[in-house]
PDB file of C-alpha atoms in Angstrom:
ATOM      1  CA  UNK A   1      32.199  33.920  28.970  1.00  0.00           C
ATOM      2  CA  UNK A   2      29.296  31.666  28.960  1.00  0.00           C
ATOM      3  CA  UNK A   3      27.296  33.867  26.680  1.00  0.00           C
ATOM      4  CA  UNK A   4      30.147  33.515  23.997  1.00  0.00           C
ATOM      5  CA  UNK A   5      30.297  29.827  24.572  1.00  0.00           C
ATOM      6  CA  UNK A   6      26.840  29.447  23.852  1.00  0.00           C
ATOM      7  CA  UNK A   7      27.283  31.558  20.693  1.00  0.00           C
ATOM      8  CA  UNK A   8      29.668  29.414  19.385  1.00  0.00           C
ATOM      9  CA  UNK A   9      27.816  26.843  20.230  1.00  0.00           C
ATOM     10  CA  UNK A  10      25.247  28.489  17.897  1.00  0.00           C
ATOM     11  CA  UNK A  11      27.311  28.993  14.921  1.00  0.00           C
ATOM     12  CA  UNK A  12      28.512  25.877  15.051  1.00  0.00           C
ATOM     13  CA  UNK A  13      24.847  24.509  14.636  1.00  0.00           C
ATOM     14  CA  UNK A  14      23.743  26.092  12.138  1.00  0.00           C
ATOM     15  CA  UNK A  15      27.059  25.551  10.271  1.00  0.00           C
ATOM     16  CA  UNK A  16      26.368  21.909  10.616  1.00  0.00           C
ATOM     17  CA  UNK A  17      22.680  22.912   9.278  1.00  0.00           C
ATOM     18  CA  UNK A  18      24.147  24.010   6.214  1.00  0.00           C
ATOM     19  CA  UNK A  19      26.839  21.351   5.410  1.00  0.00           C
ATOM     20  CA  UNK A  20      23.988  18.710   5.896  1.00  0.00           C
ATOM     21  CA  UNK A  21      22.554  19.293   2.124  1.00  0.00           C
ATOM     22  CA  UNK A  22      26.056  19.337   0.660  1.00  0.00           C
ATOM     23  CA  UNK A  23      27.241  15.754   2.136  1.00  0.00           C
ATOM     24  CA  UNK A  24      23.656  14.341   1.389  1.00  0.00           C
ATOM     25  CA  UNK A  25      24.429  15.743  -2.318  1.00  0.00           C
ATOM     26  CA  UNK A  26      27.940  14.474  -2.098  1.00  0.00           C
ATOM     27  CA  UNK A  27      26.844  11.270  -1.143  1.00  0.00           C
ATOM     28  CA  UNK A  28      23.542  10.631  -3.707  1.00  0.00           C
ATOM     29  CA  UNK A  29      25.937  11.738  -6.329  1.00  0.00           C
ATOM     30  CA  UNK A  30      28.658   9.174  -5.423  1.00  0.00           C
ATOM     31  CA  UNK A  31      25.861   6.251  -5.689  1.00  0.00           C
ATOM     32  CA  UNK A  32      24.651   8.216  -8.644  1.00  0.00           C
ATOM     33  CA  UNK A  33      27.572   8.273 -10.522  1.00  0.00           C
ATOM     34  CA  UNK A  34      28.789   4.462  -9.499  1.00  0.00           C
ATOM     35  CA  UNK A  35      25.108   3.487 -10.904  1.00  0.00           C
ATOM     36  CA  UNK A  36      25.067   5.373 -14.217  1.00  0.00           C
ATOM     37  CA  UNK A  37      28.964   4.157 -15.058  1.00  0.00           C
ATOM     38  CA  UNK A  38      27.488   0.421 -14.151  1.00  0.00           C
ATOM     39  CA  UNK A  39      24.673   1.475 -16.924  1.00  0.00           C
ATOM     40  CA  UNK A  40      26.849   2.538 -19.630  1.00  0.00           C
ATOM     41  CA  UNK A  41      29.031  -0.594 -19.357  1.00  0.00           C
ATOM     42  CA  UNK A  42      26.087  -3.545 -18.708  1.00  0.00           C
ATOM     43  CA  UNK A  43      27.509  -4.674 -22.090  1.00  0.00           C
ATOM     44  CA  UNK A  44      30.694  -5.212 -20.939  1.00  0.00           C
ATOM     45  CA  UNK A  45      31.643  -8.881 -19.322  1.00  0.00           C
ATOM     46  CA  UNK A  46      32.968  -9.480 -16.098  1.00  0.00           C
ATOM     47  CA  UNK A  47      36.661  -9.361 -15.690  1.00  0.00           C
ATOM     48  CA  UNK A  48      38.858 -12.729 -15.434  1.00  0.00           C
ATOM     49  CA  UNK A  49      41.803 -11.021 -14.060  1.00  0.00           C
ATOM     50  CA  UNK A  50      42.124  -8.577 -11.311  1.00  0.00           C
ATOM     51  CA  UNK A  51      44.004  -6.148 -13.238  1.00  0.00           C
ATOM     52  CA  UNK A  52      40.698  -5.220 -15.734  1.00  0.00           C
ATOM     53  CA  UNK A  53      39.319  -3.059 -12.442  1.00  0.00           C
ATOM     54  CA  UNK A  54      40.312   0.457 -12.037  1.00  0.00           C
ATOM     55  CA  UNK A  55      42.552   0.494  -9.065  1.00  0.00           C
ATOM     56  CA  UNK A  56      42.005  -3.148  -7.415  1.00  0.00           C
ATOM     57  CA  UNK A  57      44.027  -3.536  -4.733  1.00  0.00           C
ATOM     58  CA  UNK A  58      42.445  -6.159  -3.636  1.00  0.00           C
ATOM     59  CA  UNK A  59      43.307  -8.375  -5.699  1.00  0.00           C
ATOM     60  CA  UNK A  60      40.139  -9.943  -6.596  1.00  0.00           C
ATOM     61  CA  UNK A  61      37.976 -10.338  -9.395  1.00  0.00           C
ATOM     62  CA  UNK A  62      34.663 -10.317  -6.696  1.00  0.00           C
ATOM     63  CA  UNK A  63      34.361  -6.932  -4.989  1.00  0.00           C
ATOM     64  CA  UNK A  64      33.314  -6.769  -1.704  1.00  0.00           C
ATOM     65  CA  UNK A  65      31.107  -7.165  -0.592  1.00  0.00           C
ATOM     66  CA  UNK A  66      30.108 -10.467  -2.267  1.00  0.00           C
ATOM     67  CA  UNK A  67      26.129  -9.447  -2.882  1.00  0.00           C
ATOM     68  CA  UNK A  68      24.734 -11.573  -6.187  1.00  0.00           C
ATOM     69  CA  UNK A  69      22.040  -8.315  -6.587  1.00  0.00           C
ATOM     70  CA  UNK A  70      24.761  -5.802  -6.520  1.00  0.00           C
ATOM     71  CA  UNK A  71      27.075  -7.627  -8.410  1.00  0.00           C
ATOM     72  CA  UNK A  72      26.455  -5.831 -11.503  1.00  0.00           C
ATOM     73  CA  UNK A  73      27.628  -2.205 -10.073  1.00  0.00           C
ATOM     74  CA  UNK A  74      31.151  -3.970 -10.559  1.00  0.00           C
ATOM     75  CA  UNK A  75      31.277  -3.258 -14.153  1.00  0.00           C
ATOM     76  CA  UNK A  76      31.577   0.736 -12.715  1.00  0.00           C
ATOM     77  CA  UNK A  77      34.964  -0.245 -12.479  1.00  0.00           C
ATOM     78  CA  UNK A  78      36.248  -2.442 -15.113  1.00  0.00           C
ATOM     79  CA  UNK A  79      38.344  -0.905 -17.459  1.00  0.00           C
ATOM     80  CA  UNK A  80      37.936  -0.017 -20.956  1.00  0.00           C
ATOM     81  CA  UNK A  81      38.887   1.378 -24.363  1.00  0.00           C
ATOM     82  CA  UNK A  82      35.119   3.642 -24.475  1.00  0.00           C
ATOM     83  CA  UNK A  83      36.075   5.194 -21.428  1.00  0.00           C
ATOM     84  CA  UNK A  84      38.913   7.366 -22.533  1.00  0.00           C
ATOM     85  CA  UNK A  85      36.902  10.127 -24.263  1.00  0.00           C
ATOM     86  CA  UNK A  86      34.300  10.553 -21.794  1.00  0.00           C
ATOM     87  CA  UNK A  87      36.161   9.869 -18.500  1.00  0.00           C
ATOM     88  CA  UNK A  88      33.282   7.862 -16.905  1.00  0.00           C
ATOM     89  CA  UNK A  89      34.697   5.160 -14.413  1.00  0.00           C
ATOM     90  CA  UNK A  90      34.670   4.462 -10.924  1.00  0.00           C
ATOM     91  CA  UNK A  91      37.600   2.575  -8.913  1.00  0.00           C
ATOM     92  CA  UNK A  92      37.198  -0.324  -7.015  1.00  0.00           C
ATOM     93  CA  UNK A  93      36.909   1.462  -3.409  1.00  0.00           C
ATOM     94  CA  UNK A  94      34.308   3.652  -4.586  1.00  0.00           C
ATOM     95  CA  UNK A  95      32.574   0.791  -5.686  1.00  0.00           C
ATOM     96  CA  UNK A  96      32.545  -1.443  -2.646  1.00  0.00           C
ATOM     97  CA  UNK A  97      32.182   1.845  -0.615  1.00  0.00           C
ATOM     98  CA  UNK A  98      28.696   2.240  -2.547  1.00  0.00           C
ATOM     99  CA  UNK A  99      27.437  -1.494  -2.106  1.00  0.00           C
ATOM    100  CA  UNK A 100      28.293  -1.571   1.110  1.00  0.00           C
ATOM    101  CA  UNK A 101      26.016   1.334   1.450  1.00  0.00           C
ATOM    102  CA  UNK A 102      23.051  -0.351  -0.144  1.00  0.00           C
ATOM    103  CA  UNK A 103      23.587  -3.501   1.820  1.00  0.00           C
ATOM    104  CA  UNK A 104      22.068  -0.816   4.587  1.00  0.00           C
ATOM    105  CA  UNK A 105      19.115  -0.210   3.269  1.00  0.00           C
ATOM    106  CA  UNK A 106      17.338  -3.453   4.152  1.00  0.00           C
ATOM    107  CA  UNK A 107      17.808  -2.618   7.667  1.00  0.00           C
ATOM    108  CA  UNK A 108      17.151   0.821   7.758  1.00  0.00           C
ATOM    109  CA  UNK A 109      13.778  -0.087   5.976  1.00  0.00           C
ATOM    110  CA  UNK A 110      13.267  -1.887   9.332  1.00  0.00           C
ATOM    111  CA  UNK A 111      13.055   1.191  11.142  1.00  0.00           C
ATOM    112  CA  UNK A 112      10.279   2.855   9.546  1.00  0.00           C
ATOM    113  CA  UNK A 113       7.852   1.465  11.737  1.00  0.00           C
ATOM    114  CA  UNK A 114       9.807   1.983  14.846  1.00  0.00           C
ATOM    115  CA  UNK A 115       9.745   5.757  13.599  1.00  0.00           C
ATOM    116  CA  UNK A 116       6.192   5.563  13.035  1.00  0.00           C
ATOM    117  CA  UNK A 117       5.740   4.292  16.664  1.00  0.00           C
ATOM    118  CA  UNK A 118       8.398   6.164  18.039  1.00  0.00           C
ATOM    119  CA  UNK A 119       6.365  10.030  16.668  1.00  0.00           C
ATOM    120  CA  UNK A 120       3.756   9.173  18.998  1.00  0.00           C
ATOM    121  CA  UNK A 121       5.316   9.459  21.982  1.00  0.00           C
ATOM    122  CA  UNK A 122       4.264  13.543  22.302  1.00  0.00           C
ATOM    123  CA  UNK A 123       1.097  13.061  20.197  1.00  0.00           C
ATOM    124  CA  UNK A 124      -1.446   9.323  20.834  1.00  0.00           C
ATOM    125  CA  UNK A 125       0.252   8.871  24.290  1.00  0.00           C
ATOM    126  CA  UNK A 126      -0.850  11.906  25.065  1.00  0.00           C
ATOM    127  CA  UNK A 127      -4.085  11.906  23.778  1.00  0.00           C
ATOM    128  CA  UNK A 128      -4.469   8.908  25.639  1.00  0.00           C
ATOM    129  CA  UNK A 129      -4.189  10.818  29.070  1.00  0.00           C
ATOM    130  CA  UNK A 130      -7.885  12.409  28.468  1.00  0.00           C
ATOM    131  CA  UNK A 131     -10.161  11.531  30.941  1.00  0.00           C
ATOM    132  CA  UNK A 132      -8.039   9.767  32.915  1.00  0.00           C
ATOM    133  CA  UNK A 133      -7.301  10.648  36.875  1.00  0.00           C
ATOM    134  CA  UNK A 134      -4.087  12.880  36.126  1.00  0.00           C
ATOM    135  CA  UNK A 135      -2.338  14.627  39.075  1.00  0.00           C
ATOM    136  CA  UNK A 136       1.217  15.033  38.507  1.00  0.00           C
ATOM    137  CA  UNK A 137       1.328  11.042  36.558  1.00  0.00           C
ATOM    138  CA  UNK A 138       2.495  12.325  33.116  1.00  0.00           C
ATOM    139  CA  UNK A 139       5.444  14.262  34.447  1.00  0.00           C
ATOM    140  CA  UNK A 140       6.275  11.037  36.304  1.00  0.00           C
ATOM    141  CA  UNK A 141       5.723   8.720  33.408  1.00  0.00           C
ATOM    142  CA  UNK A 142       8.049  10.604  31.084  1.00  0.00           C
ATOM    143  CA  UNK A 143      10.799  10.833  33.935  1.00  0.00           C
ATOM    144  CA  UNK A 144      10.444   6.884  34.203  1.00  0.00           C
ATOM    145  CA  UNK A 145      10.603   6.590  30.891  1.00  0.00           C
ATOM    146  CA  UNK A 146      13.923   8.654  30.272  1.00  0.00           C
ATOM    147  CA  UNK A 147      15.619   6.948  33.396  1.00  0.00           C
ATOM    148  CA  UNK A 148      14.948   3.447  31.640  1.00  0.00           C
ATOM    149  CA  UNK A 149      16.021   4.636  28.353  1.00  0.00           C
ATOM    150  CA  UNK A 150      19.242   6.271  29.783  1.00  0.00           C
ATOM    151  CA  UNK A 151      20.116   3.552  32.106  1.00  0.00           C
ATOM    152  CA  UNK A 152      19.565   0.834  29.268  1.00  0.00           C
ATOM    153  CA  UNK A 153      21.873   2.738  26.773  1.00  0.00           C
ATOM    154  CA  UNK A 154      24.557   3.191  29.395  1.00  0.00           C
ATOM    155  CA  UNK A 155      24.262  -1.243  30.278  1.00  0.00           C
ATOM    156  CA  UNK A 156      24.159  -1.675  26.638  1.00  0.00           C
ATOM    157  CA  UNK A 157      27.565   0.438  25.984  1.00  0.00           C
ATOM    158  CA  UNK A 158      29.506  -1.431  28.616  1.00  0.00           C
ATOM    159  CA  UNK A 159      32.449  -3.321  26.839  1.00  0.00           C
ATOM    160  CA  UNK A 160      31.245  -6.690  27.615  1.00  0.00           C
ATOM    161  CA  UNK A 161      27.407  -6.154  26.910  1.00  0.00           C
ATOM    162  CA  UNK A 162      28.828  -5.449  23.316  1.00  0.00           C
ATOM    163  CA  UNK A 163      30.656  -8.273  23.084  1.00  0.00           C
ATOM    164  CA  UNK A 164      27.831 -11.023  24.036  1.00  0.00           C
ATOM    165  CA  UNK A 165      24.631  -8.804  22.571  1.00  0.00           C
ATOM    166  CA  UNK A 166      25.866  -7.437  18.733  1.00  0.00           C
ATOM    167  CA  UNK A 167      23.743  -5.000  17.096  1.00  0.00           C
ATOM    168  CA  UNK A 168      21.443  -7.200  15.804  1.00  0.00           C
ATOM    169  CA  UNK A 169      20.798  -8.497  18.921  1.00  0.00           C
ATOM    170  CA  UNK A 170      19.196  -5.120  20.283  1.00  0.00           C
ATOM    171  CA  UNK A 171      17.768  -4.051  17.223  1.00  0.00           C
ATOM    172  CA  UNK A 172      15.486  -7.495  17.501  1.00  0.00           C
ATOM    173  CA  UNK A 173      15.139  -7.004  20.889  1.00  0.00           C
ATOM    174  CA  UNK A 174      14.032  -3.461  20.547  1.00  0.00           C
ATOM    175  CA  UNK A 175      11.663  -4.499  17.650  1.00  0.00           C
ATOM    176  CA  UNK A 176       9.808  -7.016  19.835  1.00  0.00           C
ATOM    177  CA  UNK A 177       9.465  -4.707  22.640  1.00  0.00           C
ATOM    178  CA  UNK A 178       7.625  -2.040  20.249  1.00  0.00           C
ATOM    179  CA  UNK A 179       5.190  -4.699  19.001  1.00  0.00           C
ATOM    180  CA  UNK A 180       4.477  -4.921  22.785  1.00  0.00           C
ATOM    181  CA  UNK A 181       4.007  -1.234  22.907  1.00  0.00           C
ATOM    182  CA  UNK A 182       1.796  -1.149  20.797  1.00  0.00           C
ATOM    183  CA  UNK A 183      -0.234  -4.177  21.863  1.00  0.00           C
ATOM    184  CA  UNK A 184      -0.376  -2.620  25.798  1.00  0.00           C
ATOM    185  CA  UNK A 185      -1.447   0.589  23.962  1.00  0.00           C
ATOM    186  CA  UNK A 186      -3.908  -0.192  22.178  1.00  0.00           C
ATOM    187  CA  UNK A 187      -5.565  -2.619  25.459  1.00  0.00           C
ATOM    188  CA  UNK A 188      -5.196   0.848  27.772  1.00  0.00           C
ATOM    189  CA  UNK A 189      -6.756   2.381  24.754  1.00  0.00           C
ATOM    190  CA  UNK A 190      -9.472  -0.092  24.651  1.00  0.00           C
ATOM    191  CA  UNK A 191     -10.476  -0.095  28.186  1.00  0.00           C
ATOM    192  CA  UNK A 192     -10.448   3.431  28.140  1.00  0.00           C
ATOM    193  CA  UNK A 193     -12.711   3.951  25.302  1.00  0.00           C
ATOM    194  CA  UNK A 194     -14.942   1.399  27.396  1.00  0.00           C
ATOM    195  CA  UNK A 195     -15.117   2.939  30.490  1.00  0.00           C
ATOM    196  CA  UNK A 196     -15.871   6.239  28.619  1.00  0.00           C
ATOM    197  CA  UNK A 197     -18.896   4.921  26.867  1.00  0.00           C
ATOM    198  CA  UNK A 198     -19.847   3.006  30.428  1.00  0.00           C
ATOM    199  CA  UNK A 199     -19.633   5.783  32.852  1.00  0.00           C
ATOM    200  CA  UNK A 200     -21.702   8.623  30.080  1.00  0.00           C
ATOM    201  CA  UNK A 201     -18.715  10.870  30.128  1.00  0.00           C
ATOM    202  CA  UNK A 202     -19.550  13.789  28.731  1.00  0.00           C
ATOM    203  CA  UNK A 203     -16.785  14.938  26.396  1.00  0.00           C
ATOM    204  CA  UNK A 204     -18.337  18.512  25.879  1.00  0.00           C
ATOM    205  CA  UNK A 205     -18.644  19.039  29.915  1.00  0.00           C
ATOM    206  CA  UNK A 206     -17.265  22.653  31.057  1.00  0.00           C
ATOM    207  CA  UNK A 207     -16.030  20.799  34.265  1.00  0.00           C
ATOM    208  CA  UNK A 208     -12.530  18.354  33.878  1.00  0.00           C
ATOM    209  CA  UNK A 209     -14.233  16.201  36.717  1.00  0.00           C
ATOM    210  CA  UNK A 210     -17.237  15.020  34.926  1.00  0.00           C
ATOM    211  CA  UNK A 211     -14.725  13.908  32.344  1.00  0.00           C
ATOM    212  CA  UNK A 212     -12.544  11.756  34.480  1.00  0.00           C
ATOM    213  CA  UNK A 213     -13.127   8.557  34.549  1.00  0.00           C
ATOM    214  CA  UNK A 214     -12.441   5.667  37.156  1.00  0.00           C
ATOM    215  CA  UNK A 215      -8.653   4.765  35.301  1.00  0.00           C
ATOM    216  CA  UNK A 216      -5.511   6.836  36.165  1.00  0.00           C
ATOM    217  CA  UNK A 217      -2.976   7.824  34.238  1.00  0.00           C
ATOM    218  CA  UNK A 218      -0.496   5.601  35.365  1.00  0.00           C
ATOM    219  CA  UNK A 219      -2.473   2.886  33.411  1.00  0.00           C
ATOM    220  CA  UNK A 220      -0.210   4.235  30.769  1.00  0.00           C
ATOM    221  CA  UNK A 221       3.326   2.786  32.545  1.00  0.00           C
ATOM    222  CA  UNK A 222       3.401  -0.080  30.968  1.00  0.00           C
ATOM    223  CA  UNK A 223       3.596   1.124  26.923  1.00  0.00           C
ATOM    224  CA  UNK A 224       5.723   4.351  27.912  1.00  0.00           C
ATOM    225  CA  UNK A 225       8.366   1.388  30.147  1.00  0.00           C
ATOM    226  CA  UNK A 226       8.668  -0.249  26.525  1.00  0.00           C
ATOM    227  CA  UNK A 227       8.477   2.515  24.701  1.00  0.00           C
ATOM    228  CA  UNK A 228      12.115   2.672  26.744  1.00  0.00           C
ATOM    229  CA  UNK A 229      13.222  -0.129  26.094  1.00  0.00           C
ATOM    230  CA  UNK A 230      12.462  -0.342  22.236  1.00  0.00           C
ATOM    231  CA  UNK A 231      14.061   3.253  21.867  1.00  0.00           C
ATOM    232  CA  UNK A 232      17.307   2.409  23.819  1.00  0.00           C
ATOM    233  CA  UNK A 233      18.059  -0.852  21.974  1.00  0.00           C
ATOM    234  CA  UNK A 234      16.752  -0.211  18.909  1.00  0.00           C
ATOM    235  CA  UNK A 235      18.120   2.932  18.291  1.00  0.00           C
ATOM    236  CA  UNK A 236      21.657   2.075  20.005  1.00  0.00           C
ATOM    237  CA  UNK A 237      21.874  -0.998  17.934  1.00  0.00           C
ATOM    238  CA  UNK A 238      21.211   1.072  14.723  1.00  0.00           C
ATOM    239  CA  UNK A 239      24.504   3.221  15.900  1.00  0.00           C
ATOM    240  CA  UNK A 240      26.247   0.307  16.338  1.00  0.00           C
ATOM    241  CA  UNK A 241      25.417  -1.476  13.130  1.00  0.00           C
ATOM    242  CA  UNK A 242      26.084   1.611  10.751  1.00  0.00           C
ATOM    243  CA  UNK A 243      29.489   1.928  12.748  1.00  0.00           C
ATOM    244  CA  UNK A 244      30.478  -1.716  12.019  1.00  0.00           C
ATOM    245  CA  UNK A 245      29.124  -1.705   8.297  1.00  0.00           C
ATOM    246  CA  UNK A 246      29.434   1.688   6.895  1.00  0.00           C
ATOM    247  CA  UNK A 247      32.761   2.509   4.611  1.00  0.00           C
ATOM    248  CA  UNK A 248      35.469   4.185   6.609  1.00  0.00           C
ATOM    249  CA  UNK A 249      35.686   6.946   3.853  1.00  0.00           C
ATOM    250  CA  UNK A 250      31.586   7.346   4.809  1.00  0.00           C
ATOM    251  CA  UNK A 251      31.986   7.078   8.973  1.00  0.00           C
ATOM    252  CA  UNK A 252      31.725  10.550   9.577  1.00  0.00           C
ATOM    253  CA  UNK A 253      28.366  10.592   7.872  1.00  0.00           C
ATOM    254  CA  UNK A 254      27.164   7.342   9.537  1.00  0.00           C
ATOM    255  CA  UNK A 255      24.834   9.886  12.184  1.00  0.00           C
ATOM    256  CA  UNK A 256      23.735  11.935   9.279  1.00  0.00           C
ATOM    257  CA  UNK A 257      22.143   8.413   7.757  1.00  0.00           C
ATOM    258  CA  UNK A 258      20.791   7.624  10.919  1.00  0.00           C
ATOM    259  CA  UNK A 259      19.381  10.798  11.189  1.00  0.00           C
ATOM    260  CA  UNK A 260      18.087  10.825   8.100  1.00  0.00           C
ATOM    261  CA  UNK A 261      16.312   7.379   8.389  1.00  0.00           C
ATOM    262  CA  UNK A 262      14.576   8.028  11.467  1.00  0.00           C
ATOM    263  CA  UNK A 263      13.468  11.702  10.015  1.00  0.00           C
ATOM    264  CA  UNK A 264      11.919   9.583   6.657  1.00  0.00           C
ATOM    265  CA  UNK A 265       9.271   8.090   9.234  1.00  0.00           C
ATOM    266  CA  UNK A 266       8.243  10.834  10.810  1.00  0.00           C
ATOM    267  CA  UNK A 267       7.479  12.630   7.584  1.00  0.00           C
ATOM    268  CA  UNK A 268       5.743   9.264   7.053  1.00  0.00           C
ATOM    269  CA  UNK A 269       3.569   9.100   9.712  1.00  0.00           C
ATOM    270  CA  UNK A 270       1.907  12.277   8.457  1.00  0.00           C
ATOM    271  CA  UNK A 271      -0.159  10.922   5.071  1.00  0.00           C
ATOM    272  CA  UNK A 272      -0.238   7.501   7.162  1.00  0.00           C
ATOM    273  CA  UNK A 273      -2.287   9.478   9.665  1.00  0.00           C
ATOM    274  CA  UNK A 274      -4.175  11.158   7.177  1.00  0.00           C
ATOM    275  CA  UNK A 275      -4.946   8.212   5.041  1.00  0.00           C
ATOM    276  CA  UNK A 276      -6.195   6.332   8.199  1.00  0.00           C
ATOM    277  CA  UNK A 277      -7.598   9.072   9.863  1.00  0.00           C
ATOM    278  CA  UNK A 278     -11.169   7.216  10.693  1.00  0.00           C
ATOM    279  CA  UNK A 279      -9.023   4.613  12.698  1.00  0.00           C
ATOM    280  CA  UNK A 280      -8.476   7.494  15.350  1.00  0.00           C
ATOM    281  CA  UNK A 281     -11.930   8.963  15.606  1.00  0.00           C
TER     282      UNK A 281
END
């Protein structure tokens, strides 16, 4: 039974695998098409009565949401005689639906560096670990590190957590804990670096104790604890933020966007690491 289970399991995988390039198409050409409609009527004026809009129910002549930069993608839906032969227009839902989108994007920018910090959990942090007294630390430190992260998500889930710390409350918090990260990185870092050069460890010695210097690994506790923290608020205050902000005709695909934004800056951190490859020896 359980071997059937997980082959259901399996199909069902890669059947999300392969519907994952059809609602990313679906969705580019929904902001495509709301953008090119907006271009072929920029000559047009803005309506002065709510019934110039292809299927306002609103009632408005301002579509939500109110955004002075997207304001233009309104004309998508207004109305008009040029229209009828070529069929190109957009209704008012499908409209907001796509600024409310792009009203994302500034925050989702944000999380390109926490990408870029968050890939080098399995590679720097690491690399880090050479040299240093090991034993059994790293198991340890990664252990500590999930039981933070899973303990924070489950505090930060509670009902009344929610209610007092919003979204953008954890996604700041979680932004200020990875510039501390990377600041009690890059000290370990230092001081290791140091006590390399100051003890004439040989880093082409056959034997792992006359590389080891006097530092253990659990130096390292400090940047993989808020490593934790940034990853559990951060990334649980991106879920939450997409959930309050993203169109209910889009919520289904609100983990596919999340997904996708986090995947952006790992691909990133690849030419970033290769552009500033002299800054890592």
């Amino acid at each position: 039974m359980s071997g059937k289970k997980d082959f259901h399991k399996d199909e069902e995988r890669i059947e999300d695998r392969r519907n994952v390039w059809w609602r990313i198409a679906r969705i580019s050409g929904a902001i495509t098409g709301v953008f090119m409609t907006a271009i072929s009527k920029r000559h047009l004026s803005y309506p002065s009565t709510p019934n110039e809009f292809h299927g306002n129910l609103t009632g408005g002549i301002l579509l939500s949401p109110e955004v002075r930069f997207f304001r233009w993608l309104d004309k998508a839906a207004i109305k008009s005689s040029e229209e009828k032969g070529h069929g190109m227009f957009c209704t008012v839902k499908e409209v907001s639906d796509v600024k409310r989108l792009l009203t994302m994007m500034p925050m989702w920018a944000n999380f390109v560096a926490y990408c870029l910090i968050k890939s080098t959990r399995y590679t720097f942090f690491i690399e880090q670990s050479n040299n240093l007294k090991m034993g059994d630390g790293i198991i340890v430190l990664y252990l500590l590190q999930s039981l933070v992260s899973s303990g924070v998500q489950t505090v930060s889930k509670h009902k009344k957590v929610r209610q007092k710390c919003g979204p953008l409350v954890k996604i700041g918090a979680g932004m200020v804990f990875s510039i501390a990260c990377c600041i009690a990185a890059c000290l370990v870092e230092t001081r290791r670096l140091y006590l390399i050069t100051e003890e004439g460890i040989d880093p082409d010695a056959v034997d792992p104790e006359e590389q080891t210097i006097s530092m253990t690994v659990y130096s390292l506790l400090p940047q993989f604890l808020l490593f934790a923290l940034m990853e559990s608020l951060a990334g649980n205050g991106l879920e939450e933020f997409v959930d309050d902000h993203i169109p209910d005709s889009m919520r289904r695909y609100g983990p596919l966007f999340n997904k996708c934004v986090l995947s952006s800056g790992y691909f990133l951190s690849i030419p970033l690491l290769l552009l500033f490859r002299s800054w890592f020896g």
